[in-house]
Coordinates of C-alpha atoms and ligand atoms in Angstrom, one line a residue:
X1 CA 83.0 -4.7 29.9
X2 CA 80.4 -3.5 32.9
X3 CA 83.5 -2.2 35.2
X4 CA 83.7 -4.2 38.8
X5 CA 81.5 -6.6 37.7
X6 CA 82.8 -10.2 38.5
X7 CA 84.1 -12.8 36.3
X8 CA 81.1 -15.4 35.3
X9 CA 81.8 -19.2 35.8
X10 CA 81.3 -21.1 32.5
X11 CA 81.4 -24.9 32.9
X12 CA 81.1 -27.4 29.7
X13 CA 79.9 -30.9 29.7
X14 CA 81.4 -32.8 26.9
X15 CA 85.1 -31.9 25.6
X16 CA 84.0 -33.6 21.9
X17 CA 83.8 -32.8 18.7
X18 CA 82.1 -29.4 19.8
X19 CA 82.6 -29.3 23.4
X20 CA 86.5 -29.1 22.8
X21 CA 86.2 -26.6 19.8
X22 CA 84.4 -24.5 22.8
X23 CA 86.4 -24.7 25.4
X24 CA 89.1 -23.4 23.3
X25 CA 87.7 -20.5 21.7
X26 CA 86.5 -19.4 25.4
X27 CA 90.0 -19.8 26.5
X28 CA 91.6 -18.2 22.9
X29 CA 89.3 -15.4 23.3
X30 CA 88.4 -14.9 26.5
X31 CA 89.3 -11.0 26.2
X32 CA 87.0 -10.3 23.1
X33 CA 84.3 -12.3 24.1
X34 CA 84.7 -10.5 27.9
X35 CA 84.0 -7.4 26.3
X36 CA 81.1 -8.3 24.2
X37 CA 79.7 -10.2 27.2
X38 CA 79.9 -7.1 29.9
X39 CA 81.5 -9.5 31.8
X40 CA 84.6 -11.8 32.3
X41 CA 83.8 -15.3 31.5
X42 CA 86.4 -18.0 33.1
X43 CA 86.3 -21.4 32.3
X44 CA 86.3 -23.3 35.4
X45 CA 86.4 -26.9 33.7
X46 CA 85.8 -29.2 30.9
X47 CA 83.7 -32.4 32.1
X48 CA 84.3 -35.9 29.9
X49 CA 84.5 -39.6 29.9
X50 CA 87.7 -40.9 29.7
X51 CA 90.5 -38.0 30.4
X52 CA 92.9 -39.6 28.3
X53 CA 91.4 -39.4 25.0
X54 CA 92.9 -37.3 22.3
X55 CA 90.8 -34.4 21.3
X56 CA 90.3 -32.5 18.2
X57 CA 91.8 -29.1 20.3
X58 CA 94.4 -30.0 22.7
X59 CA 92.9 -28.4 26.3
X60 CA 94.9 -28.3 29.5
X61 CA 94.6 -31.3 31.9
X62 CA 94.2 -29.5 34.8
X63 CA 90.2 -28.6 33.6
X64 CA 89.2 -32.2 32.7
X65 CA 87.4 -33.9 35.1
X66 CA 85.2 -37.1 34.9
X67 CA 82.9 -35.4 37.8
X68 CA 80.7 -33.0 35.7
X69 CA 78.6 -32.7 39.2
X70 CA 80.7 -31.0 40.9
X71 CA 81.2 -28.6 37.8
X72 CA 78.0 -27.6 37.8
X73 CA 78.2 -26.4 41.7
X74 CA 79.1 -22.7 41.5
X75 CA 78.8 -21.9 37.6
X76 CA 76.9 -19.6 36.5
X77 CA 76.4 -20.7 32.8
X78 CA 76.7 -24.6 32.3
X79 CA 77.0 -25.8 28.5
X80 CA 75.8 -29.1 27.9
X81 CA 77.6 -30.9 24.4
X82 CA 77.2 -34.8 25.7
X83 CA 74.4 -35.7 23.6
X84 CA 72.2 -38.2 24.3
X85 CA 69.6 -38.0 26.7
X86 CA 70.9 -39.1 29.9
X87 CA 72.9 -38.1 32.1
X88 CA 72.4 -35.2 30.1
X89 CA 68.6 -34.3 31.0
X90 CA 69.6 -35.2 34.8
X91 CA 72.4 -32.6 34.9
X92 CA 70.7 -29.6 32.7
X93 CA 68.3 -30.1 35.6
X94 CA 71.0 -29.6 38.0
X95 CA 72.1 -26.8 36.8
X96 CA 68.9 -25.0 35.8
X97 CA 67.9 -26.0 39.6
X98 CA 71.3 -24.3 41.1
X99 CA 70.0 -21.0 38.7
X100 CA 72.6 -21.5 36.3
X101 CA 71.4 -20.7 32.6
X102 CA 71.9 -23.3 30.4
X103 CA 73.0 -23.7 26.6
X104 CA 72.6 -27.1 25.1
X105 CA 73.3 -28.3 21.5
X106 CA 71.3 -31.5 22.0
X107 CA 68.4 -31.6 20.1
X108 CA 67.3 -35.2 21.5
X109 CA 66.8 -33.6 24.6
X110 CA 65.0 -31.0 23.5
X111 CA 62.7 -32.8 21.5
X112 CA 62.3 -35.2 24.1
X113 CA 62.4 -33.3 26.9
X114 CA 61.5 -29.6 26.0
X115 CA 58.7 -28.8 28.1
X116 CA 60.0 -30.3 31.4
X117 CA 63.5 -28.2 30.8
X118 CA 61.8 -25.6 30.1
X119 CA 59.5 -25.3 33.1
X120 CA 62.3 -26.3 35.2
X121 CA 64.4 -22.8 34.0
X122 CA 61.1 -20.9 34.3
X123 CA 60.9 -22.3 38.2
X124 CA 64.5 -20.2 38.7
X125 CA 64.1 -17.7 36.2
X126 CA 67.2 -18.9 34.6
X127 CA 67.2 -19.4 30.8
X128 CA 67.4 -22.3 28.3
X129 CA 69.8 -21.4 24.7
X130 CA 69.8 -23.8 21.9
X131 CA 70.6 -22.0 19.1
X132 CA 73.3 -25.0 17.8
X133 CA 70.6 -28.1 18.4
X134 CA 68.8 -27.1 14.8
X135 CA 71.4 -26.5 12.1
X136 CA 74.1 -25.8 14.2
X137 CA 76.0 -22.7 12.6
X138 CA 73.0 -21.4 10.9
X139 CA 71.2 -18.7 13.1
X140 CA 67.4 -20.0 12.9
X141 CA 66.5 -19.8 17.0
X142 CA 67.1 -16.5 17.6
X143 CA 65.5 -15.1 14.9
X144 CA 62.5 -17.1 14.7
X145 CA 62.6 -16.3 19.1
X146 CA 63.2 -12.5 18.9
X147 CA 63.6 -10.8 15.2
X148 CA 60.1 -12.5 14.1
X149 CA 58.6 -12.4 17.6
X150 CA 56.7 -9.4 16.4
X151 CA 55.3 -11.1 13.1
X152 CA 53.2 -14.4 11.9
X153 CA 55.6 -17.5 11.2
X154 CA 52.8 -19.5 8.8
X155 CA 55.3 -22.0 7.3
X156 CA 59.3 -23.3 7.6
X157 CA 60.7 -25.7 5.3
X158 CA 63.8 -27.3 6.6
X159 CA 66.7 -28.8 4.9
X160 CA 68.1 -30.0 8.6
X161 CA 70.2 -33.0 7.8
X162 CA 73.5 -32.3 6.2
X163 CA 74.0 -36.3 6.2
X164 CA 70.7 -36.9 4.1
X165 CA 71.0 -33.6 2.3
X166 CA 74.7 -34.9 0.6
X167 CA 73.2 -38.1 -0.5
X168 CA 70.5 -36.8 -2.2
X169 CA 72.6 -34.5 -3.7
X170 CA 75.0 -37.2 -4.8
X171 CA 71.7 -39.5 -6.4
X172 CA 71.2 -35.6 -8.4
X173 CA 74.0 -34.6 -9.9
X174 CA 76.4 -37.9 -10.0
X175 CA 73.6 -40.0 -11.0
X176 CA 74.1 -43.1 -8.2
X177 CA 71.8 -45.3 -6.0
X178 CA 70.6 -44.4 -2.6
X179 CA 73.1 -47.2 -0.9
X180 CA 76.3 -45.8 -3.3
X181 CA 75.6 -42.4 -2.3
X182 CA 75.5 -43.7 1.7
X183 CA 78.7 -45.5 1.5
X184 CA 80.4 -42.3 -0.3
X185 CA 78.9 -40.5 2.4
X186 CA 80.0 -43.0 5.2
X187 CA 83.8 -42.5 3.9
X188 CA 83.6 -38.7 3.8
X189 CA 82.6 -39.0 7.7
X190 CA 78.9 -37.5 7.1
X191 CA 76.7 -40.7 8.4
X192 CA 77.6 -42.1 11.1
X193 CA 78.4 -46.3 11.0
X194 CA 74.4 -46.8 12.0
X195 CA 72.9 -44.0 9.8
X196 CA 69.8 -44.9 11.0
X197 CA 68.6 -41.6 12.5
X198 CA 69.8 -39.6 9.7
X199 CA 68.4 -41.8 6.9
X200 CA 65.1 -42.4 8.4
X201 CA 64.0 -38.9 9.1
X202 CA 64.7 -39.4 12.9
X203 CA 67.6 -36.1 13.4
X204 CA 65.4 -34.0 11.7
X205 CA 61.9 -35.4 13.2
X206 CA 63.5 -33.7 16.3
X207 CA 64.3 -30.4 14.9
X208 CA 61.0 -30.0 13.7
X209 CA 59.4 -30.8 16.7
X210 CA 61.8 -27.9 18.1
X211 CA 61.1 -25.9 15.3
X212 CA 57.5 -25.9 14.8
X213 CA 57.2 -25.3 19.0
X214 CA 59.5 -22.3 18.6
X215 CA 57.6 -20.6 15.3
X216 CA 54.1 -21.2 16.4
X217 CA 54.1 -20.6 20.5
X218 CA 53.0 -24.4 21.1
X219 CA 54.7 -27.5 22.1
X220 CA 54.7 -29.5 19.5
X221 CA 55.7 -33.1 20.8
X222 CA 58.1 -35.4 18.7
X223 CA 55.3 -37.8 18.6
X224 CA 52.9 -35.1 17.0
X225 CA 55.6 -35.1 13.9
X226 CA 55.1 -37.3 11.0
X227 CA 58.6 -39.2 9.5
X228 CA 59.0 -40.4 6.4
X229 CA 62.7 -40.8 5.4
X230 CA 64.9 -41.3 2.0
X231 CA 65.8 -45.3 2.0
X232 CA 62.9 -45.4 -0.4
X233 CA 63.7 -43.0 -2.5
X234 CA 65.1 -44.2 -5.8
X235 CA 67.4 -43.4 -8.9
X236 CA 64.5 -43.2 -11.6
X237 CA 62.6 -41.1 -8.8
X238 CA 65.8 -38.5 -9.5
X239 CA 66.0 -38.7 -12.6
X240 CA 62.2 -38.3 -13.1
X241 CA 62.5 -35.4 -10.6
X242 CA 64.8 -33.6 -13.2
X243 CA 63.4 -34.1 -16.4
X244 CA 60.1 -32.1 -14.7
X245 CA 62.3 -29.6 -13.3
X246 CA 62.5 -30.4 -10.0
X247 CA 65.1 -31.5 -7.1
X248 CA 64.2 -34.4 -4.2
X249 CA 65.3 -33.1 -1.1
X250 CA 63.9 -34.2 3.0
X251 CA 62.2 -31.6 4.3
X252 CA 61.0 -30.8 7.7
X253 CA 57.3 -28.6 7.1
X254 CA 56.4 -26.8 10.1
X255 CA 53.3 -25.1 9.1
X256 CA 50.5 -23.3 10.8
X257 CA 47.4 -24.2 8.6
X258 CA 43.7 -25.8 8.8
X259 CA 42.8 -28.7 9.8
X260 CA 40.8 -30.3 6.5
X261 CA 38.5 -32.1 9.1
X262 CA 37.5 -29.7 11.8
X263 CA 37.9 -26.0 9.8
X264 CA 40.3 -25.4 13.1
X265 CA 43.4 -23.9 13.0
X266 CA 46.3 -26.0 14.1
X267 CA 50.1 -26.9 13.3
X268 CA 51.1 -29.6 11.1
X269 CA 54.9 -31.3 11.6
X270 CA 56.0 -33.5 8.9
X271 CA 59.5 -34.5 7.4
X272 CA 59.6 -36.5 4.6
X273 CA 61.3 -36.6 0.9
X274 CA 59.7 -34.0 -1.3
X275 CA 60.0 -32.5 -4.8
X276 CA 60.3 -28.4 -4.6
X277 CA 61.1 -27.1 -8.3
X278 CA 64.3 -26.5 -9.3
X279 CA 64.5 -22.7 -8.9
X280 CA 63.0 -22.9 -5.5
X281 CA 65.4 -21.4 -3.0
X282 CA 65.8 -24.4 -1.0
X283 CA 67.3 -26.6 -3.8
X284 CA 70.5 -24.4 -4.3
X285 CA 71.2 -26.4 -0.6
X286 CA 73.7 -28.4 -1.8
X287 CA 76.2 -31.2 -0.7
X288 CA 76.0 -31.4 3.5
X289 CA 74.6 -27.9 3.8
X290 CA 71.6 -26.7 6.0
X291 CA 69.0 -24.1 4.5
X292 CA 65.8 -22.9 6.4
X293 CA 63.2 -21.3 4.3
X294 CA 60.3 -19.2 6.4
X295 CA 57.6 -17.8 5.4
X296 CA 56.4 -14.7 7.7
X297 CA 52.9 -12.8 7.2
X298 CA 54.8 -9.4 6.9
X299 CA 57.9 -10.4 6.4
X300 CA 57.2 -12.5 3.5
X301 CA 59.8 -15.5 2.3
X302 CA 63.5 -15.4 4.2
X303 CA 65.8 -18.1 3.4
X304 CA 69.0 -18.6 6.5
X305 CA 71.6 -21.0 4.7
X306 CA 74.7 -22.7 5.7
X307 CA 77.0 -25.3 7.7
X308 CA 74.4 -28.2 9.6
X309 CA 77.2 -29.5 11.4
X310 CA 80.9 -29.2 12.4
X311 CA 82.8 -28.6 15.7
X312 CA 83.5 -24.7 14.9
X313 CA 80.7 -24.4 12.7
X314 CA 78.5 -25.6 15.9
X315 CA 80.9 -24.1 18.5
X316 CA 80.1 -20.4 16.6
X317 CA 76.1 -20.9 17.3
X318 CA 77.3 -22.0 21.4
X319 CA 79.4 -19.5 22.0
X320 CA 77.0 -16.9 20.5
X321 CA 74.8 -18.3 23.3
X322 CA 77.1 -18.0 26.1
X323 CA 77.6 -14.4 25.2
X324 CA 73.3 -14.2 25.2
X325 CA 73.3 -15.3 28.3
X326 CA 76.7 -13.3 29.8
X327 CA 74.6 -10.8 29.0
X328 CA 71.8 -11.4 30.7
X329 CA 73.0 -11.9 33.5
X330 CA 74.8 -8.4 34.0
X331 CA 71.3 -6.7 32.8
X332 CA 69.7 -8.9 35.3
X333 CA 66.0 -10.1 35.5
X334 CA 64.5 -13.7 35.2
X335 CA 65.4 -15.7 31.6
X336 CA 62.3 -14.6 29.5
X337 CA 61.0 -18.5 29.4
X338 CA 59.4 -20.5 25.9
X339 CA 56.5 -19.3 24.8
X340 CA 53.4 -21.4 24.4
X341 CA 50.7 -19.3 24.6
X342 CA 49.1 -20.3 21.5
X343 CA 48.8 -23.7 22.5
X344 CA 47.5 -24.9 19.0
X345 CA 46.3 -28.3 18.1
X346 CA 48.6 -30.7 16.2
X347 CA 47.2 -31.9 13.1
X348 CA 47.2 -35.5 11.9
X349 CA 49.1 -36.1 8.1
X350 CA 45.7 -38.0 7.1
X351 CA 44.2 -34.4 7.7
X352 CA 46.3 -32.1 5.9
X353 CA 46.3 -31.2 2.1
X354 CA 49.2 -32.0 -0.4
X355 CA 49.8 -32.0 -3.5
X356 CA 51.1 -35.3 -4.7
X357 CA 53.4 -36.3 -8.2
X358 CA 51.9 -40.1 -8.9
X359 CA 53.5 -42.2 -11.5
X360 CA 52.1 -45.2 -13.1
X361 CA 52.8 -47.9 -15.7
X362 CA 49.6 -48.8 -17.1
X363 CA 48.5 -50.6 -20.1
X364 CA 48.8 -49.0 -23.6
X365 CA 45.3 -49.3 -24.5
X366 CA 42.0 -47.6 -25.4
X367 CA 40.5 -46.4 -22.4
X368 CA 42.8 -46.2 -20.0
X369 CA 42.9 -42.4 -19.5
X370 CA 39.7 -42.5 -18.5
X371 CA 40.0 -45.1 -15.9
X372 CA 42.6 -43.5 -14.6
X373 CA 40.3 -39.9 -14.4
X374 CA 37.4 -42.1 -13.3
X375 CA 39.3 -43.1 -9.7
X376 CA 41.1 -39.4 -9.4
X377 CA 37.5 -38.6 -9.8
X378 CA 35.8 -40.6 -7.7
X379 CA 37.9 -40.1 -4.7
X380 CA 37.5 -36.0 -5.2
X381 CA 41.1 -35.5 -5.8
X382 CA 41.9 -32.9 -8.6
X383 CA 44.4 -33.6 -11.6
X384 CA 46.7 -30.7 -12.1
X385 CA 48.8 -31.8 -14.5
X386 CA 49.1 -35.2 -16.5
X387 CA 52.6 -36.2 -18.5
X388 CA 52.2 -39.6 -20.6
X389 CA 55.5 -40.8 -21.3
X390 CA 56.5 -40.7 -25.1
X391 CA 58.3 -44.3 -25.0
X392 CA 56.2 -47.2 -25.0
X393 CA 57.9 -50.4 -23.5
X394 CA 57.1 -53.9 -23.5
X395 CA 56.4 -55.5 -19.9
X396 CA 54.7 -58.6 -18.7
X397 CA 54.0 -59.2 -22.4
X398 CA 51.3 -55.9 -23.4
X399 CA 52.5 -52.7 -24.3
X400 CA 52.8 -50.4 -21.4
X401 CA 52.9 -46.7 -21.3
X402 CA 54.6 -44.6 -18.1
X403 CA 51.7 -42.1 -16.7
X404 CA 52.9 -38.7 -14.6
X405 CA 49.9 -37.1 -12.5
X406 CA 50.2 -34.1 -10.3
X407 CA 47.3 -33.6 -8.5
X408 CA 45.9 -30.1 -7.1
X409 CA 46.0 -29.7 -3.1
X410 CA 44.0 -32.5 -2.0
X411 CA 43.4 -34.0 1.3
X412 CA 46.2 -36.6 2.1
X413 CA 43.5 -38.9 3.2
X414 CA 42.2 -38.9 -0.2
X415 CA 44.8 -38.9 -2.0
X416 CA 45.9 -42.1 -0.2
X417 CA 42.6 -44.0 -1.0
X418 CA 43.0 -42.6 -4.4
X419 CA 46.7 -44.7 -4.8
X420 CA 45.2 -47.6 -3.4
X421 CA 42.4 -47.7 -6.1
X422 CA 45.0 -47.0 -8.6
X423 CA 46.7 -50.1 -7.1
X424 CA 43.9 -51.8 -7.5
X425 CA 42.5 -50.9 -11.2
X426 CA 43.4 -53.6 -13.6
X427 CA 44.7 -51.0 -16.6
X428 CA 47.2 -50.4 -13.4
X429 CA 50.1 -52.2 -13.7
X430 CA 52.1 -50.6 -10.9
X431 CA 52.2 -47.5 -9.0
X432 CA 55.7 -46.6 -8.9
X433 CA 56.5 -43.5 -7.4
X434 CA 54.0 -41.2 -5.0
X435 CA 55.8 -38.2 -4.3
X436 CA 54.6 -35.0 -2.4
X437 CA 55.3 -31.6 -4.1
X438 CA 56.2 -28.1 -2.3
X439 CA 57.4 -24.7 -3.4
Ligands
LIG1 P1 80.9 -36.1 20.8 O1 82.0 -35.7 19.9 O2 80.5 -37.5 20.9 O3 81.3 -35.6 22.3 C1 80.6 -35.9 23.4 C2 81.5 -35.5 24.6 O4 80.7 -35.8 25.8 C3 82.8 -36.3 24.8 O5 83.8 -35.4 25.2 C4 82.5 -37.3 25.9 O6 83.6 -37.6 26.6 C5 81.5 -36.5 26.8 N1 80.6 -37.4 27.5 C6 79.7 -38.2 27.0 N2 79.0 -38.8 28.0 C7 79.6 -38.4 29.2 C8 79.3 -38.7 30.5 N3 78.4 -39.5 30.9 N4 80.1 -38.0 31.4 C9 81.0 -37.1 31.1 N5 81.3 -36.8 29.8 C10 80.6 -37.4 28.8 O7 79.6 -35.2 20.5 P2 79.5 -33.8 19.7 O8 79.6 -34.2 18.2 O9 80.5 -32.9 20.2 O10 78.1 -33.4 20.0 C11 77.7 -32.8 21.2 C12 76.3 -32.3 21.1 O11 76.2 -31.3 20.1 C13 75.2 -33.4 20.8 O12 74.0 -33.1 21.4 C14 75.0 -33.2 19.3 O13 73.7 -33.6 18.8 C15 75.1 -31.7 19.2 N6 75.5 -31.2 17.8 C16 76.7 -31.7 17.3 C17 77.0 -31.2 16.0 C18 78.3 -31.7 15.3 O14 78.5 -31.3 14.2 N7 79.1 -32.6 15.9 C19 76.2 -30.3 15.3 C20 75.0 -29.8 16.0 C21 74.7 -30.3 17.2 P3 84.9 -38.4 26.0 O15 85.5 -37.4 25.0 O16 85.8 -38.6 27.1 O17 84.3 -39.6 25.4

């Protein structure tokens, strides 16, 4: 510890889940992390709603308080773990405006309110952590910020949603249905009683919004980021997904590539259910565990896996930002503020290329292969590969045969004209699983 220098002022909003697991591991350790810091750190309060509620880590009355105002006045580091986007925006504004640094876990804000936060810390030359708001214990900001500051981030691929993450995990290996594998989730306490924004790609919309900013030196607003999430995906998509060697799993892409109209260069944000092989990396994420996978010019792949969620699991990735920004503050000098220098264009889905896995059930009859080649054709969209299932079954009276295409990289904007010709074409008896392949 820097001898003589004085004790730094540490103030949390929120005495939750991880707000209280903080608050006690500052108080628990304060010594350790002192030393580590350079500096003392007291906590001067815990801010709440209701100062009667029972917590997860019992914390001493006498630094609760409903005014989480006045808490900011004087401290020197504010933590913000209320969630939600106000009051929460209004007081990391405080706080950044009284020069405090600021660490926040909330990726809402972030993703809805990144730029304005940051410009507001830049105004002060305070600083702006977040290392818990995308996959919590897994360290992803700091070394996308700093370690890989010095190379090219050209693609992430994101398992970010523990909640989604366990129930496609559950569909895999226990065989069930999308809404059995939500209620066993539901009981173990991983989605929430409206899943909503874990189910429908919302939660991890904003952390690749946050994400694809942070890799590729450009705000990349939540509205730029395309959302597709896993109510539709199905038990025969699964099984399908196996018997060709691969795994379903929600990913958020963050990917610094082309744009297949203008030739520019540009980021593309999407989250939506994918197929990645079996022996890719990501799919050894299992049950309500994070992984990250990043691809780096010089660095080539790295992979950063691990616990999404949890009060310590979170409070480890908070803490290791209070002790950032301890630090700081005894080297002194302004916050070194988000960079966004390369202030890429985002690019449209319909303007990005995919490969796509396209099943159809089409009539078991001469000629049908090469309608089917005829639309692929016609709409410029390569086949790849083409499976034609060996059994034969018997539906709407004619004898139908199950077709599996995977097409080369092709633009999404053809590939989607391509399905609804397939729709269309009367050998076609239903399209019934488009899914987009990675890895
Ligand atoms: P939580 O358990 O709901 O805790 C929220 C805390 O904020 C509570 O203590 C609540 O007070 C307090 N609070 C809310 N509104 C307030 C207000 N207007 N004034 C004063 N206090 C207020 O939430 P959490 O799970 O700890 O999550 C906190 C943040 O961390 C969120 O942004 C979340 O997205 C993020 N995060 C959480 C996890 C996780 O595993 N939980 C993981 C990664 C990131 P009362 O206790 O009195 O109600």
């Amino acid at each position: 510890m820097r001898e003589n220098y004085r004790k730094l002022r540490v103030a949390v909003l929120g005495g939750g889940t991880v707000g209280a697991q903080v608050a006690h591991r500052l108080l628990d350790n304060a010594d350790e992390l002192g030393s580590r810091s350079g500096a003392g750190l007291e906590l001067i309060g815990v801010a709440v709603r209701d100062l009667s509620a029972k917590r997860s880590v019992a914390l001493p009355k006498k630094l609760l308080t409903t005014d989480p105002h006045s808490l900011i006045v004087g401290a020197d580091i504010v933590v913000e773990l209320m969630g939600g986007l106000e009051p929460a925006r209004t007081l990391v504004l405080e706080a950044l405006a009284s020069g405090a640094d600021v660490i926040t876990a909330n990726k809402a804000l972030l993703a809805e309110h990144g730029p304005e936060l940051f410009d507001a810390a830049a105004k002060v030359g305070a600083q702006l952590y977040y290392e818990a708001a995308v996959a919590a214990a897994i360290p992803i900001i700091r070394p996308l910020r700093d370690s890989l500051a010095g190379d090219h981030v050209t693609k992430i691929m994101g398992i970010v949603n523990g909640t989604t993450n366990y129930i496609l995990d559950e569909m895999d290996t226990l065989g069930l249905g999308f809404e059995e594998a939500l209620a066993a989730a539901t009981d173990l306490g991983y989605a929430e009683a409206d899943p909503t924004a874990d189910i429908e790609g919302y939660d991890a919309a904003q952390k690749a919004s946050i994400l694809s900013s942070l890799a590729f030196h450009t705000a990349v607003p939540l509205v730029d980021v395309y959302r597709e999430g896993i109510t539709g995906v199905s038990a025969g998509q699964i099984e399908a997904a196996k018997r060709s060697g691969h795994v379903i799993k929600l990913l958020a892409i963050c990917e610094r590539r082309v744009d297949a109209h203008t030739g520019q260069e540009g980021v593309s944000t999407r989250v939506h259910p994918t197929l990645i092989p079996r022996t890719h990396p990501l799919a050894a994420a299992r049950g309500a565990n994070n992984a990250v996978y990043v691809e780096a010019e010089a660095a080539g792949p790295l992979m950063f896996y691990g616990a999404g969620a949890g009060g310590p699991e979170t409070a480890s990735a908070v803490l290791g930002d209070i002790v950032s920004a301890a630090r700081r503050h005894v080297a002194g000098g302004p916050g070194v503020g988000e960079s966004t220098h390369a202030d890429l264009p985002s690019i449209p889905l319909s303007h990005v290329e995919s490969r796509l896995q396209i099943t159809l059930v089409v009539a078991d009859q001469p000629g049908v292969l090469a309608a089917i080649a005829g639309v692929f054709s016609e709409h410029q969209v390569s086949v790849e590969t083409l499976h034609q299932s060996v059994a034969t079954t018997e539906e709407a009276g004619a004898q139908t045969a199950t077709l599996v295409i995977q097409t080369h990289l092709a633009s999404e904007e053809r590939t989607q004209a391509t399905i609804t010709a397939l729709e269309h074409n009367p050998v076609v008896l239903s399209v019934s699983s488009v899914l987009r392949v990675e890895g």
